[in-house]
Amino acid sequence: MCGIVGYTGKALALTPVLEGLHRLEYRGYDSAGIALTLGAGEKLWIEKRAGKLGNLEEILGNSIPQSHSGIGHTRWATHGGPTDSNAHPHLDNEGKLAVIHNGIIENYVELRADLEKRGHTFKSETDTESVAHLLSDARKAHNGDLAAAMREVCAELRGSFTLLAIHSDEPGRIVGARRNSPLVVGVGDGENFLASDVSAFISHTKRALELGQDEIADITASNIIITDLAGKVLPHNEYEISWDASAAERGGFEHFMLKEIFEQPKAISDTLLGRVSGLDESVTKGINLEGIDKVVIIACGTAFHAGLVGKYAIEKWANISVDVEMASEYRYREPSVDNKTLLIPISQSGETMDTLMAMRYAKERGARVFAVCNTNGSTIPRESDAVLYTHAGPEIAVASTKAFETQLIAMYLIGLHLGRVRGTIDAKLAKEIEAELAELPAKVEQILETVEPLRALTREFKDATSMLFLGRHVGFPTALEGALKLKELAYMHAEGFAGGELKHGPIALIEKGTPVVAILPAENSLLAEKMASNIQEVKARGAVVIAIADSPFAAADHLIRIPKTHEFLQPVLAVVPLQVISYEMAVARGNDVDQPRNLAKSVTVE
Ligand code: AGP
């Protein structure tokens, strides 16, 4: 999604704004722009271009405007293609007010029609430009008070937005607003920041302020005022950012994704730390887990696959029915929800609009909300009753790897905790699971030692037009995740199937040479033999089988061995080779590994 950065302070603003935009590139974008205030009353300085930040930097050359405040934007096109004129910032007709925006203004058509009637002329196809004209009129009506203007305009807007605005008459002042879309304040020493997420300013300050729904931030180099839409001044909820700047760097790896694959052992152990024998009060104090009669997990994409694995563990250990719902579909079914429903939204970013809106639907109807999230202070945990933070650290690559692993860990921890609260898990089994969980980081480490042979094997399939993934029980969501990874990274057709489902139709896809990745259940699983039969079925029709197994399996054309673990925990290990296969396929095909085409790291539009 779009990247938003605002800077005001002692430095020349162009540098921290550009640096912040680079740090937000992972969010995915297709145009970029910057606006700066110069002296009071002087025209704004503005440059914006379609394409990557490099196009903008080419024009800038070495010139650094003498400005100490400004705003920058990387746009992921929604209304209007990625062109110079549609790039943000957008100006009012006098060229004195600039605005940048992340999200969607749902009522922009009627707003634009009304503005055109009032004599405003438009230069772009975007929904955002209407906001620039609205702010210009409102600022005049409020005797030049940009914050008051922002409050009035936000009250008129429908949809989701993060907005930043500056005016040439007030150099040094930036006003921001947010609704359903992320915005965070960075508190510096003689300088302040506004951004879509903390990675934009983390190298300057680790002090941040949360902004809630429909709140306005009015900042200068030395002052920060936060109000609601009525103008009531609100307290500052300051927090310390737990990441450091290097965490958001590549650390010598060719791509963020490879770095994050290798960070998985640490991400798993950090997420387990202090929680294996139970979730303490600091996690569960906001929620009553007694007397629930069903669990509903809502999520999107990879997070949805983590939820599917969680279903098996929670149902078995807590003896309760678990529904796993695609968040984008959930609320449109108008499902029945009440206060005996435990809703678990899973989200790495904590800003995924589909998941947020589904969560609100259930919460309005009484559900108790226990979020699983990787981003401190983001919207989903802020609106939940309790949150189990995964400690994967910043996940920069669009394709989720370490966040997925830690979401699995969170599922197991919640399953164990609910089993203990409900008295449904056998103490001996709980101890066995705890011991196996503690072994996972070392076992993932072990798999990562086989990465090079696996990358070589993958290159043999570089020109395949399709790849199928088979799994049973918890191996089925693992197969779905493997297929998603390959689609989003190699731009190749890939599909995940439940092994037993193949003979009901999809087996018609198999022809000579079709690569099939088969995730074998744990050796002691009742399903091991059935999966072996499914593999014979595809081999008999010419498939080339790459098996992922914790024990020898002669029928495979290629065998990728993983360590043994409890059958429910196997996805944590089996998914690692799938991540490596998709990574290598992207590299072999020359794709943009960290920012695959058309994708965004956090999808903050529905
Ligand atoms: C996974 O590789 C994708 N980046 C995508 O499916 C992602 O998992 C999904 O958009 C949900 O994002 P969230 O976890 O931030 O809510």
Coordinates of C-alpha atoms in Angstrom, one line a residue, residues 1 7 67 154 160 172-173 240 284 442 519 589:
M1 CA 0.0 0.0 0.0
Y7 CA 9.1 15.6 8.4
S67 CA 13.3 23.6 3.4
C154 CA -12.5 14.6 7.6
S160 CA -10.5 5.0 4.7
G172 CA 7.2 23.9 9.5
R173 CA 3.6 22.8 10.2
E240 CA 9.1 2.8 22.6
T284 CA -4.9 -12.2 28.6
A442 CA 16.9 -25.8 16.2
I519 CA 4.0 -32.9 2.1
R589 CA 12.9 -16.1 -13.3

